[in-house]
mmCIF file with all atom_site columns, C-alpha atoms in Angstrom:
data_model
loop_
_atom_site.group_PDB
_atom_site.id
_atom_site.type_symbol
_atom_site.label_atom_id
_atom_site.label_alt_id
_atom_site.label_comp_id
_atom_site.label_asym_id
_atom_site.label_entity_id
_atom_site.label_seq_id
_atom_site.pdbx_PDB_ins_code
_atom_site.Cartn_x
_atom_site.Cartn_y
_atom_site.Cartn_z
_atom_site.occupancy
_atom_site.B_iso_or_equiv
_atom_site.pdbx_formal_charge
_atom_site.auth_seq_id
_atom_site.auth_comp_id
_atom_site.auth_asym_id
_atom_site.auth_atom_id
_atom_site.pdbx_PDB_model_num
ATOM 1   C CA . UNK A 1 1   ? -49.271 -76.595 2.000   1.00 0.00 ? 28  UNK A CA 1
ATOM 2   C CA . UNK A 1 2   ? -47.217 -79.948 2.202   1.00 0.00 ? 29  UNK A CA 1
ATOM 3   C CA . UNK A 1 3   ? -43.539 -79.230 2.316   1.00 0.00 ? 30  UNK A CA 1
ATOM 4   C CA . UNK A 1 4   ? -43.036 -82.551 1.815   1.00 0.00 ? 31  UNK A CA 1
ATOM 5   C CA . UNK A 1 5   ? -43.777 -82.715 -1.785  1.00 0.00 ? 32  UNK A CA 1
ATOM 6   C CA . UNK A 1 6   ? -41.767 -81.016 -4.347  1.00 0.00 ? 33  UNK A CA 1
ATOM 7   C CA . UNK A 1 7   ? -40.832 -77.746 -4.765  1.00 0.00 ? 34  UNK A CA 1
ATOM 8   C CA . UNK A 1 8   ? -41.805 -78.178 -8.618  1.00 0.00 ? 35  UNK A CA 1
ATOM 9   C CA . UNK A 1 9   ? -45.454 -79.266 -7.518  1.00 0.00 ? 36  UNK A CA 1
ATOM 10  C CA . UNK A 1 10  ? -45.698 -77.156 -4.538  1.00 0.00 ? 37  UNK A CA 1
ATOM 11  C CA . UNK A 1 11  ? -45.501 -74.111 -7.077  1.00 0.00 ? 38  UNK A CA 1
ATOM 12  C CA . UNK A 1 12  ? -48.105 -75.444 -8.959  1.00 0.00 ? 39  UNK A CA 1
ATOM 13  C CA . UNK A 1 13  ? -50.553 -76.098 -5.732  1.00 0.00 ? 40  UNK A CA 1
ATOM 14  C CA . UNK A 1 14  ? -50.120 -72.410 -5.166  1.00 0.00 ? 41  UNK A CA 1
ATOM 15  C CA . UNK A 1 15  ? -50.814 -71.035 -8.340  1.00 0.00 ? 42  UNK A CA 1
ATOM 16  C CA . UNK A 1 16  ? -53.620 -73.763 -8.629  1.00 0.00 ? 43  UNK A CA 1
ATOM 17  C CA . UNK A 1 17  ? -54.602 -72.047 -5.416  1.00 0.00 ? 44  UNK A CA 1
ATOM 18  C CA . UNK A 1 18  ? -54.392 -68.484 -6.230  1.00 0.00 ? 45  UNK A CA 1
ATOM 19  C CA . UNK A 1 19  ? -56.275 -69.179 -9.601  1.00 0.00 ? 46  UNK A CA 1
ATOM 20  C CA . UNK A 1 20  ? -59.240 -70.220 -7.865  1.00 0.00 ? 47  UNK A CA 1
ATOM 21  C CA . UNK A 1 21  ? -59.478 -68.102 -5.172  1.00 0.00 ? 48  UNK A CA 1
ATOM 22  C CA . UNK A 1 22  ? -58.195 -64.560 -6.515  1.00 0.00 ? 49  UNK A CA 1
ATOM 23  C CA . UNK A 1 23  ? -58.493 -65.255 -11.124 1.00 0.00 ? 50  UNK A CA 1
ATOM 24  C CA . UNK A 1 24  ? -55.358 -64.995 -13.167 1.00 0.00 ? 51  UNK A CA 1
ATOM 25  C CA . UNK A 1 25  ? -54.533 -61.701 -12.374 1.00 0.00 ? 52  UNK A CA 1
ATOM 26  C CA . UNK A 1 26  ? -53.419 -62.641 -9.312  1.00 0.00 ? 53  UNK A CA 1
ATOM 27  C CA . UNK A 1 27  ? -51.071 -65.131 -10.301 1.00 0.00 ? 54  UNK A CA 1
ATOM 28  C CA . UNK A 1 28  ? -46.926 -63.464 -9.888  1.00 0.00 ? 55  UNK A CA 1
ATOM 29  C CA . UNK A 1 29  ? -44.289 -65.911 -9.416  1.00 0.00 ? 56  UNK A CA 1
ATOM 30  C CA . UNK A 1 30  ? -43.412 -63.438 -6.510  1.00 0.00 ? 57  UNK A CA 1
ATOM 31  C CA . UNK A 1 31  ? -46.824 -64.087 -4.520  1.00 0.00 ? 58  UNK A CA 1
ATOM 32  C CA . UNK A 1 32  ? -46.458 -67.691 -5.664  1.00 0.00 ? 59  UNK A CA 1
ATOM 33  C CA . UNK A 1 33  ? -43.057 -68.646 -3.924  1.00 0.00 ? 60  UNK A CA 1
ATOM 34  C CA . UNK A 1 34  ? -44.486 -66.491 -0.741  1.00 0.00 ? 61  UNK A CA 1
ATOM 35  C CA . UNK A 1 35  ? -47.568 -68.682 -0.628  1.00 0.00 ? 62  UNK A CA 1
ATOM 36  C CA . UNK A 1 36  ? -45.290 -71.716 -0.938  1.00 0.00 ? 63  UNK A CA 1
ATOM 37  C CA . UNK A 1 37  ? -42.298 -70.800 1.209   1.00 0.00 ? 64  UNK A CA 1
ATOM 38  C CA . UNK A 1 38  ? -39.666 -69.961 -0.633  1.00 0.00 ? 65  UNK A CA 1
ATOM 39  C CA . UNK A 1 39  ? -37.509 -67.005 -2.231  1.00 0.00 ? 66  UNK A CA 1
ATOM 40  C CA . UNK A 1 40  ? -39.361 -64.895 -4.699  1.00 0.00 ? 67  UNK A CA 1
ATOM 41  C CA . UNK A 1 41  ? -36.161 -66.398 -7.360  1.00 0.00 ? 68  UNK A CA 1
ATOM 42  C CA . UNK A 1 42  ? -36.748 -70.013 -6.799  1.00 0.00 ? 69  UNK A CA 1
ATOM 43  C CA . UNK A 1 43  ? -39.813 -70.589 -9.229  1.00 0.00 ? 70  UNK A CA 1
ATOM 44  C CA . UNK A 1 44  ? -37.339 -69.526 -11.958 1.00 0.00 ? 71  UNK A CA 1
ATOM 45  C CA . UNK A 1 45  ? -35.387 -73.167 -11.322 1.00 0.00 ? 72  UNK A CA 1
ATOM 46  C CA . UNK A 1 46  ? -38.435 -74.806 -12.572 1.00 0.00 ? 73  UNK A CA 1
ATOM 47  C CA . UNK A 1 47  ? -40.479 -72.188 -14.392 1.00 0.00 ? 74  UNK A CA 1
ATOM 48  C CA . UNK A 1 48  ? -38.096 -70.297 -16.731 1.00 0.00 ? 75  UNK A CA 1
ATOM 49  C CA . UNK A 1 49  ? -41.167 -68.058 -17.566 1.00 0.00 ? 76  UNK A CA 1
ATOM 50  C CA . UNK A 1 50  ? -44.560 -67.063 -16.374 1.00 0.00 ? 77  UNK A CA 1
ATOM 51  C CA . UNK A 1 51  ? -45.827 -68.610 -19.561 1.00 0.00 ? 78  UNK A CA 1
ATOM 52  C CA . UNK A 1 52  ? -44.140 -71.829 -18.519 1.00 0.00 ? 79  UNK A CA 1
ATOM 53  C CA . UNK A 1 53  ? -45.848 -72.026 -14.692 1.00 0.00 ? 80  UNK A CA 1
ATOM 54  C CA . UNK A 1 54  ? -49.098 -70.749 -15.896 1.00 0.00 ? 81  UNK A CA 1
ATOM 55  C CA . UNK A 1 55  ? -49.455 -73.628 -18.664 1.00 0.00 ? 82  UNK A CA 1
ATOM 56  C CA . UNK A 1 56  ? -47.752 -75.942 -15.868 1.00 0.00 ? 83  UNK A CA 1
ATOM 57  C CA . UNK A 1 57  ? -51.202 -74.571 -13.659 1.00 0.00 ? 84  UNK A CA 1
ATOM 58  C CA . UNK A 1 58  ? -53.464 -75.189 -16.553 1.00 0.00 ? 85  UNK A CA 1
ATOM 59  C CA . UNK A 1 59  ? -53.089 -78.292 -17.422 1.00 0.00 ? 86  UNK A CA 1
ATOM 60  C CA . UNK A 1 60  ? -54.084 -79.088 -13.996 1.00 0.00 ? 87  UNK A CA 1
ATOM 61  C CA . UNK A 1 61  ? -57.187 -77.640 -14.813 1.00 0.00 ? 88  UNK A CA 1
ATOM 62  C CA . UNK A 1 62  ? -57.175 -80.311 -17.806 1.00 0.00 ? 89  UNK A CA 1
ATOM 63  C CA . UNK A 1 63  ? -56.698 -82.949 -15.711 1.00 0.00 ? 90  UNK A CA 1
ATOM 64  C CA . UNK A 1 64  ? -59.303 -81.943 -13.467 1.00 0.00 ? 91  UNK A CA 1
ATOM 65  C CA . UNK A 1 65  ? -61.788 -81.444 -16.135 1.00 0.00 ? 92  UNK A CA 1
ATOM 66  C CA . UNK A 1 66  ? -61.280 -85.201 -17.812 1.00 0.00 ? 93  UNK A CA 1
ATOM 67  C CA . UNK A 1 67  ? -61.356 -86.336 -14.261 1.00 0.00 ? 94  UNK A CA 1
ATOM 68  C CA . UNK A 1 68  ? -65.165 -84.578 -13.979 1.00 0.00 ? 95  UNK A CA 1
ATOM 69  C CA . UNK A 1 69  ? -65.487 -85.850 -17.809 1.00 0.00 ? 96  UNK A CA 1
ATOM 70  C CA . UNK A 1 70  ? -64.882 -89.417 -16.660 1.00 0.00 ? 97  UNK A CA 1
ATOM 71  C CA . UNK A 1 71  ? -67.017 -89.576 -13.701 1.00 0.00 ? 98  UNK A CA 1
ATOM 72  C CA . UNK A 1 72  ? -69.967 -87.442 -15.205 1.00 0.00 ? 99  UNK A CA 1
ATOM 73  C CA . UNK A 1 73  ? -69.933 -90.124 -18.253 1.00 0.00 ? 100 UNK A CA 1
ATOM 74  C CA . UNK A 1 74  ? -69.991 -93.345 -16.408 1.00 0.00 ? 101 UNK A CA 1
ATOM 75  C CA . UNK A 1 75  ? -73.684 -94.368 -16.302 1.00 0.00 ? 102 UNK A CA 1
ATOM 76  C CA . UNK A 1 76  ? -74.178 -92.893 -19.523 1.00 0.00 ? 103 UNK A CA 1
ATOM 77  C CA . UNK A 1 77  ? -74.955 -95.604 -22.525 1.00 0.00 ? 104 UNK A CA 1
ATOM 78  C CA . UNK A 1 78  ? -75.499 -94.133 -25.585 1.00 0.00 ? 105 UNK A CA 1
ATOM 79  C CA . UNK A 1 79  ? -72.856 -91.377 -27.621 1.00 0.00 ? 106 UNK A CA 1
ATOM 80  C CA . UNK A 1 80  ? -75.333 -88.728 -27.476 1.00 0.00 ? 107 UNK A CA 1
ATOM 81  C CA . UNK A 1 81  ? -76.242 -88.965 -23.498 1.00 0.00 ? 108 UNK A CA 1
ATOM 82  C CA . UNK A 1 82  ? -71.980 -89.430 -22.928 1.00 0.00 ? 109 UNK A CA 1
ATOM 83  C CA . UNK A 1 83  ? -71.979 -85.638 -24.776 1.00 0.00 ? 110 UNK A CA 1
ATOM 84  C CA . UNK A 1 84  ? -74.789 -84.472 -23.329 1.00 0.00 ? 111 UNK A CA 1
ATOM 85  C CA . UNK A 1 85  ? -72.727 -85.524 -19.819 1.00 0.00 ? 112 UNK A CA 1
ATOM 86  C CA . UNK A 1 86  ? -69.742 -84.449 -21.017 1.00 0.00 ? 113 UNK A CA 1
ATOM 87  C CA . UNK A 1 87  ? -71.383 -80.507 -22.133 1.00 0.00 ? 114 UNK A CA 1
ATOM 88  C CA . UNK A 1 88  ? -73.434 -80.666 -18.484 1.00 0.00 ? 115 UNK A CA 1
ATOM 89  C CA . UNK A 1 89  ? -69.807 -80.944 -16.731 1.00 0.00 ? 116 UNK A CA 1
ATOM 90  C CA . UNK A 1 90  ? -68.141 -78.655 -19.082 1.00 0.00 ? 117 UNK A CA 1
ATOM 91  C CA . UNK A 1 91  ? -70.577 -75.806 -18.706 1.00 0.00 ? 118 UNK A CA 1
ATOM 92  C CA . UNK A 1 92  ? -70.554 -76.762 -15.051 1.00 0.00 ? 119 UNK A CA 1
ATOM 93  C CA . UNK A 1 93  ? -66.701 -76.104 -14.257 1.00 0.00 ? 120 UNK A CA 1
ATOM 94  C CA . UNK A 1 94  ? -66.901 -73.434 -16.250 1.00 0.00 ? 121 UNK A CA 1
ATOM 95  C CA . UNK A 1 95  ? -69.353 -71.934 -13.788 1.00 0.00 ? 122 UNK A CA 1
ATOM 96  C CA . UNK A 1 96  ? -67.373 -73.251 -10.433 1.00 0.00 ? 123 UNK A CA 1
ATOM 97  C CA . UNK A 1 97  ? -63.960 -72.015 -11.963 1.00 0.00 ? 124 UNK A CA 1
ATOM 98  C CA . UNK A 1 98  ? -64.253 -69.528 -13.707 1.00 0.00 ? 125 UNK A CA 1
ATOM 99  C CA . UNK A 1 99  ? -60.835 -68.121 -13.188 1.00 0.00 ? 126 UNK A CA 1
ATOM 100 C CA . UNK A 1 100 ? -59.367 -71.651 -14.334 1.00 0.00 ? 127 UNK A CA 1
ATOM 101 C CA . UNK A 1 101 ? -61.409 -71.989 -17.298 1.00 0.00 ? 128 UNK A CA 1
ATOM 102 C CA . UNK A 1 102 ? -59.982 -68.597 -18.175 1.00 0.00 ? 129 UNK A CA 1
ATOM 103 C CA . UNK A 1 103 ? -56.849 -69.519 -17.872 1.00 0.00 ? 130 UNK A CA 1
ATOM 104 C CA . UNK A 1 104 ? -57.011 -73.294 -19.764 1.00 0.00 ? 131 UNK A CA 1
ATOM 105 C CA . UNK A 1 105 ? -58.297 -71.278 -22.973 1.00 0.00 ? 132 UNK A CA 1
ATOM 106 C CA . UNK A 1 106 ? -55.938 -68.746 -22.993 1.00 0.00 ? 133 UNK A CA 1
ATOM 107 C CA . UNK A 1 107 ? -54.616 -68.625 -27.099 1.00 0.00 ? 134 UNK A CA 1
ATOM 108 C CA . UNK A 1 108 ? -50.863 -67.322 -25.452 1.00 0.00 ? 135 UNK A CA 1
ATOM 109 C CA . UNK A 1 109 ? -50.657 -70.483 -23.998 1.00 0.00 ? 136 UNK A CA 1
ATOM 110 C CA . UNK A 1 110 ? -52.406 -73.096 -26.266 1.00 0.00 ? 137 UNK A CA 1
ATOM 111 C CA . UNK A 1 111 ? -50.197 -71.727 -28.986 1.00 0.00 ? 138 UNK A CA 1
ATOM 112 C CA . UNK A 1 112 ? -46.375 -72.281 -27.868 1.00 0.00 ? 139 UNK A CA 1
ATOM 113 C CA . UNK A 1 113 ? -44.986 -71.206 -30.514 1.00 0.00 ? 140 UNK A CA 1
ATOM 114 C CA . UNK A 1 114 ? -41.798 -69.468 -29.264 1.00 0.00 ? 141 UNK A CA 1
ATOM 115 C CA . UNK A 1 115 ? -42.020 -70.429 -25.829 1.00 0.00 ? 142 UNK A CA 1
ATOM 116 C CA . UNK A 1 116 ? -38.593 -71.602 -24.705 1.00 0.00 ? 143 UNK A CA 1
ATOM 117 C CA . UNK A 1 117 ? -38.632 -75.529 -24.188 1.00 0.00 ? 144 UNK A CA 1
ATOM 118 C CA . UNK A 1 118 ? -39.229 -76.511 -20.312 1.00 0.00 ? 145 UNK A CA 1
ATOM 119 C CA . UNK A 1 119 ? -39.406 -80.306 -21.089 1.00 0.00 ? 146 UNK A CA 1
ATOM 120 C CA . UNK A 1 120 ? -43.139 -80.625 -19.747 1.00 0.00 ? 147 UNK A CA 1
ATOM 121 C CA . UNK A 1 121 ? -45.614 -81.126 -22.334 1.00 0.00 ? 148 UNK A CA 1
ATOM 122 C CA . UNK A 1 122 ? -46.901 -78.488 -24.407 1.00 0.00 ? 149 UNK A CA 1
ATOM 123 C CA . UNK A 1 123 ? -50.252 -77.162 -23.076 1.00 0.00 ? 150 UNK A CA 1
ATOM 124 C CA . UNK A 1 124 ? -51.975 -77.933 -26.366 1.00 0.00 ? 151 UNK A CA 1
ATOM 125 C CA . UNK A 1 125 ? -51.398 -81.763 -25.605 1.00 0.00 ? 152 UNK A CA 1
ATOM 126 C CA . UNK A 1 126 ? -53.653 -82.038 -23.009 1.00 0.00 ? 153 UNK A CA 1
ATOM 127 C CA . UNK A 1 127 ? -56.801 -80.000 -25.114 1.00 0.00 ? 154 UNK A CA 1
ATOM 128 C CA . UNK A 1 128 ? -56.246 -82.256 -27.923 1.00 0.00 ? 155 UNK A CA 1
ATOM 129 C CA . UNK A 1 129 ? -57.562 -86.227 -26.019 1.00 0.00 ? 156 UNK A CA 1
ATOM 130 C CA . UNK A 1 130 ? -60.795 -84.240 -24.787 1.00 0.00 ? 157 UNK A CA 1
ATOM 131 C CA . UNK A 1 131 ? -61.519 -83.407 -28.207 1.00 0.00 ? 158 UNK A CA 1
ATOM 132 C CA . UNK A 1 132 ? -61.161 -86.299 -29.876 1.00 0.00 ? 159 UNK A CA 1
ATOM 133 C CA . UNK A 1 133 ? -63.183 -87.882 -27.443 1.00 0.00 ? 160 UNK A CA 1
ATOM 134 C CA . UNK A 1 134 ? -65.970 -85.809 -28.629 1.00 0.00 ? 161 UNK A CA 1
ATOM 135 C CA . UNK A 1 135 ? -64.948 -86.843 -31.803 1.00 0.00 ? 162 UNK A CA 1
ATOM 136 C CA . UNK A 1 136 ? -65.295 -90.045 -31.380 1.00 0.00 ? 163 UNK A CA 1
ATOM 137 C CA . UNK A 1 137 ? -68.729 -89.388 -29.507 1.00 0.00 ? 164 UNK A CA 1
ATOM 138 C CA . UNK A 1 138 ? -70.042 -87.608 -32.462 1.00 0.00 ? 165 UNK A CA 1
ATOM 139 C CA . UNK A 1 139 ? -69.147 -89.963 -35.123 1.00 0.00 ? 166 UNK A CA 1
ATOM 140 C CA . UNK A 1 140 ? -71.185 -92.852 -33.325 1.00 0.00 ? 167 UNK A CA 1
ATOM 141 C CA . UNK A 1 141 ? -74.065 -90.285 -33.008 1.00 0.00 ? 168 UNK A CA 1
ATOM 142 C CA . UNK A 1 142 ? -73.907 -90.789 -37.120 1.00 0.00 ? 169 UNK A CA 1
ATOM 143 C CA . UNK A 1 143 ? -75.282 -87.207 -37.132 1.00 0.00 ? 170 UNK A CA 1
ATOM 144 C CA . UNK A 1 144 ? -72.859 -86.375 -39.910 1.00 0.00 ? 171 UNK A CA 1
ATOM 145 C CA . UNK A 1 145 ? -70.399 -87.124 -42.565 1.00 0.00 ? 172 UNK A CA 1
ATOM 146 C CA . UNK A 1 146 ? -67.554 -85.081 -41.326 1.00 0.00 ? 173 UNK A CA 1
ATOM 147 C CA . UNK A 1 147 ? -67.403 -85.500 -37.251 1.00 0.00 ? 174 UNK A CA 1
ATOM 148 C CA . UNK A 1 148 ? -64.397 -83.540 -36.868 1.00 0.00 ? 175 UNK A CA 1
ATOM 149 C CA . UNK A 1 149 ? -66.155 -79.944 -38.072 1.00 0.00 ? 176 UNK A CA 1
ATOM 150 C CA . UNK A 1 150 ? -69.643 -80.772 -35.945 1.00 0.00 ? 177 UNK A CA 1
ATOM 151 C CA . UNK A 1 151 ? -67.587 -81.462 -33.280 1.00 0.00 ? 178 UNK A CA 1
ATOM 152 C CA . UNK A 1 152 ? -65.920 -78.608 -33.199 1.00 0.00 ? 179 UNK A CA 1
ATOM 153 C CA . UNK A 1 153 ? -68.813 -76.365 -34.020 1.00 0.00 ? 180 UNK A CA 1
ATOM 154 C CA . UNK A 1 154 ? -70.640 -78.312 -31.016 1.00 0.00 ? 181 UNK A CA 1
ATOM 155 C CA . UNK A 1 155 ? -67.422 -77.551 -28.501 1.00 0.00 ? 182 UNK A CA 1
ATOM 156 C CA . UNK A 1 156 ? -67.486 -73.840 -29.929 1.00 0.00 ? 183 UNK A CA 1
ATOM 157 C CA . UNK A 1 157 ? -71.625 -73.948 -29.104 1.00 0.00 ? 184 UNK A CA 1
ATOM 158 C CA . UNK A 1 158 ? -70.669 -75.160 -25.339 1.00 0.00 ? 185 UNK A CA 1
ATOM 159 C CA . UNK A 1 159 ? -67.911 -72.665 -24.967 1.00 0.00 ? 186 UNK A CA 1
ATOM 160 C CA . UNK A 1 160 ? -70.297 -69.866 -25.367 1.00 0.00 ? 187 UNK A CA 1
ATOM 161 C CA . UNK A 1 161 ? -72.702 -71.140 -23.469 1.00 0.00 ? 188 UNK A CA 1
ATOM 162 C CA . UNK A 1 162 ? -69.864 -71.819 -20.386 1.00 0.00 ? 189 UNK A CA 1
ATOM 163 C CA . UNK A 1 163 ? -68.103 -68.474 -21.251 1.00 0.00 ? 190 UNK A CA 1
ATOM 164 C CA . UNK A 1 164 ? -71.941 -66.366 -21.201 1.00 0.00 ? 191 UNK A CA 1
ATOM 165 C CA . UNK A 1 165 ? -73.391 -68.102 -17.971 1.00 0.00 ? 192 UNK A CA 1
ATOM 166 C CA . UNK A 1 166 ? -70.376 -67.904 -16.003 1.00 0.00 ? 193 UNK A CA 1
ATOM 167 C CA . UNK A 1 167 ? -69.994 -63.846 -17.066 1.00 0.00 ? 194 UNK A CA 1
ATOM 168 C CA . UNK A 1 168 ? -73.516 -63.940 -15.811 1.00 0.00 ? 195 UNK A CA 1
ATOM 169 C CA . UNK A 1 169 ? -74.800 -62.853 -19.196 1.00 0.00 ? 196 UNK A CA 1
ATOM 170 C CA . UNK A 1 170 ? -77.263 -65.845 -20.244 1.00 0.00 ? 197 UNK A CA 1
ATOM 171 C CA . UNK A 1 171 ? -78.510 -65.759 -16.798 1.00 0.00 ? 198 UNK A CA 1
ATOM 172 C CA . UNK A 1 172 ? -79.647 -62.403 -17.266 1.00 0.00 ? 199 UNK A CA 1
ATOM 173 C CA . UNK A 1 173 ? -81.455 -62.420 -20.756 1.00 0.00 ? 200 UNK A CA 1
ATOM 174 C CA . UNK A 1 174 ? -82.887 -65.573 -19.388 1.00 0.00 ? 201 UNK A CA 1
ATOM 175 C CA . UNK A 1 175 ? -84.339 -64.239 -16.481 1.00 0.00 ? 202 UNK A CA 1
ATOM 176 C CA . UNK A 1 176 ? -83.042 -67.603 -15.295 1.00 0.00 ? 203 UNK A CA 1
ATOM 177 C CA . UNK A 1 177 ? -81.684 -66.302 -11.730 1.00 0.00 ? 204 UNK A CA 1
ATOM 178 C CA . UNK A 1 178 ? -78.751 -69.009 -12.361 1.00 0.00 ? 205 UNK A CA 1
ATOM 179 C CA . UNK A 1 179 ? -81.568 -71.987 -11.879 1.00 0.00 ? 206 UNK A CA 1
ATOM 180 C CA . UNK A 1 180 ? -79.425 -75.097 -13.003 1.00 0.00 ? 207 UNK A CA 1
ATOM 181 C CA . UNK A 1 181 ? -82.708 -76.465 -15.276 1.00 0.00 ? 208 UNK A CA 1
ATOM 182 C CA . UNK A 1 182 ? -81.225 -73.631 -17.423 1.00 0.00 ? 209 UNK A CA 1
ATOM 183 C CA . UNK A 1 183 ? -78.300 -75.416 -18.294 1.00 0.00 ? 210 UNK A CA 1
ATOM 184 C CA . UNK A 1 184 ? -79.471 -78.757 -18.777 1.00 0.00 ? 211 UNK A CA 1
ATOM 185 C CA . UNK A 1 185 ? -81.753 -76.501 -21.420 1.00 0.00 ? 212 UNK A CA 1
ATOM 186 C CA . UNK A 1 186 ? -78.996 -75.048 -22.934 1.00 0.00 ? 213 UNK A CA 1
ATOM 187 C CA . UNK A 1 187 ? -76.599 -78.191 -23.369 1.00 0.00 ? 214 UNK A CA 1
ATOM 188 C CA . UNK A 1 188 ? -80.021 -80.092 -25.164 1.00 0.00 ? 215 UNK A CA 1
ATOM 189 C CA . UNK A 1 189 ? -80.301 -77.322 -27.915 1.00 0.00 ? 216 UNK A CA 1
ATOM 190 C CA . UNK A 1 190 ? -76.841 -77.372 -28.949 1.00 0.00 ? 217 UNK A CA 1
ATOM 191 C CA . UNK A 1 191 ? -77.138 -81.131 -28.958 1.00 0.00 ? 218 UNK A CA 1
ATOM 192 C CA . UNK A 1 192 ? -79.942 -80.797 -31.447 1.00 0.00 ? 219 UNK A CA 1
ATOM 193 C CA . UNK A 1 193 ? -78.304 -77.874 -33.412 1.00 0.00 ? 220 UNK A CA 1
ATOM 194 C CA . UNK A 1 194 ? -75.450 -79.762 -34.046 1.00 0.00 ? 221 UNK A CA 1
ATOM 195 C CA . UNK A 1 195 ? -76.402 -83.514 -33.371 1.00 0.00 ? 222 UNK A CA 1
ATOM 196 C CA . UNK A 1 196 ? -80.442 -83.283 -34.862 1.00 0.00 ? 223 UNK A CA 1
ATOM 197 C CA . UNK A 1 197 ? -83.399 -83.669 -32.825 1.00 0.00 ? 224 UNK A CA 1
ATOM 198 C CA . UNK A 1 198 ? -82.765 -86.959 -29.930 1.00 0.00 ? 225 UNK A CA 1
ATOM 199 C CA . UNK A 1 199 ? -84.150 -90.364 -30.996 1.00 0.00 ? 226 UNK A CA 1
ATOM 200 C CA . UNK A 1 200 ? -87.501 -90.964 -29.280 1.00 0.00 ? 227 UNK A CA 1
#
């Protein structure tokens, strides 16, 4: 790990770190400060609570998801192939992370209500420009009058789908054997469900 950075960010590397590797369960501030070199106390300078460092470590996981969103849309020209992009790389890091995903979605730490003020953004605030993105996306599909509820239904769709292949679940009542045409399968007919059938 860089000592060289902060102590602030160093924290968050580690838990980043641990996340991956180990899921959230393995995530103490305790085994945190050991992996970054420093007293099991000195996460509590910058991380009043657990609930403050694991948000910090999620919306990491944000940023690395619209980072994935960005690059997976880029040669994509029409709304509907930008969401179909956007639901390939969604379901994807939900497959390659699954201990992250976990952790972004976590209702404790969406809703901060009662969580003592850190001064870093709430965690909520970095769900919220990924959504209306698919807002927006959805509204120039002109699918529907009221873009807001498909989107959401379409994001609740993908969730599932993410959630149920990463547990391993689709894969099995597929008989898929995690082949990645699957997905692409999967992402099209919640496209249609929600979007209607793709232009020809």
């Amino acid at each position: 790990m860089d000592q060289e950075r902060p102590l602030r960010e160093r924290l968050i590397d580690a838990g980043v770190d641990l996340v991956l590797a180990e899921g959230t369960a393995a995530v103490g501030l305790r085994e945190i400060a050991r992996r970054a070199g420093v007293s099991h106390g000195a996460p509590r300078r910058h991380f009043p609570t657990h609930h403050a460092l694991l948000s910090a470590i999620a919306r990491r996981g944000f940023a690395d998801l619209g980072g994935r969103f960005a690059a997976a849309t880029a040669g994509a020209s029409s709304p509907r192939e930008r969401i179909r992009a956007l639901g390939t790389a969604y379901v994807g890091y939900a497959r390659e992370h699954r201990g992250m995903f976990e952790l972004m979605f976590r209702h404790d730490l969406l809703d901060s209500t009662g969580q003592e003020d850190t001064g870093q953004p709430r965690l909520r605030a970095s769900t919220l420009p990924l959504f209306e993105l698919l807002v927006s996306l959805v509204s120039r599909c002109g699918a529907t009058a009221d873009a807001e509820v498909t989107a959401a239904a379409l994001w609740a769709n993908l969730h599932g789908v993410a959630q149920l292949w990463a547990s391993g679940s689709l894969p099995l009542v597929l008989g898929a054997d995690g082949r990645e045409e699957y997905v692409g399968r999967l992402v099209d007919a919640a496209l249609t469900a929600h979007l209607g059938p793709a232009a020809s």
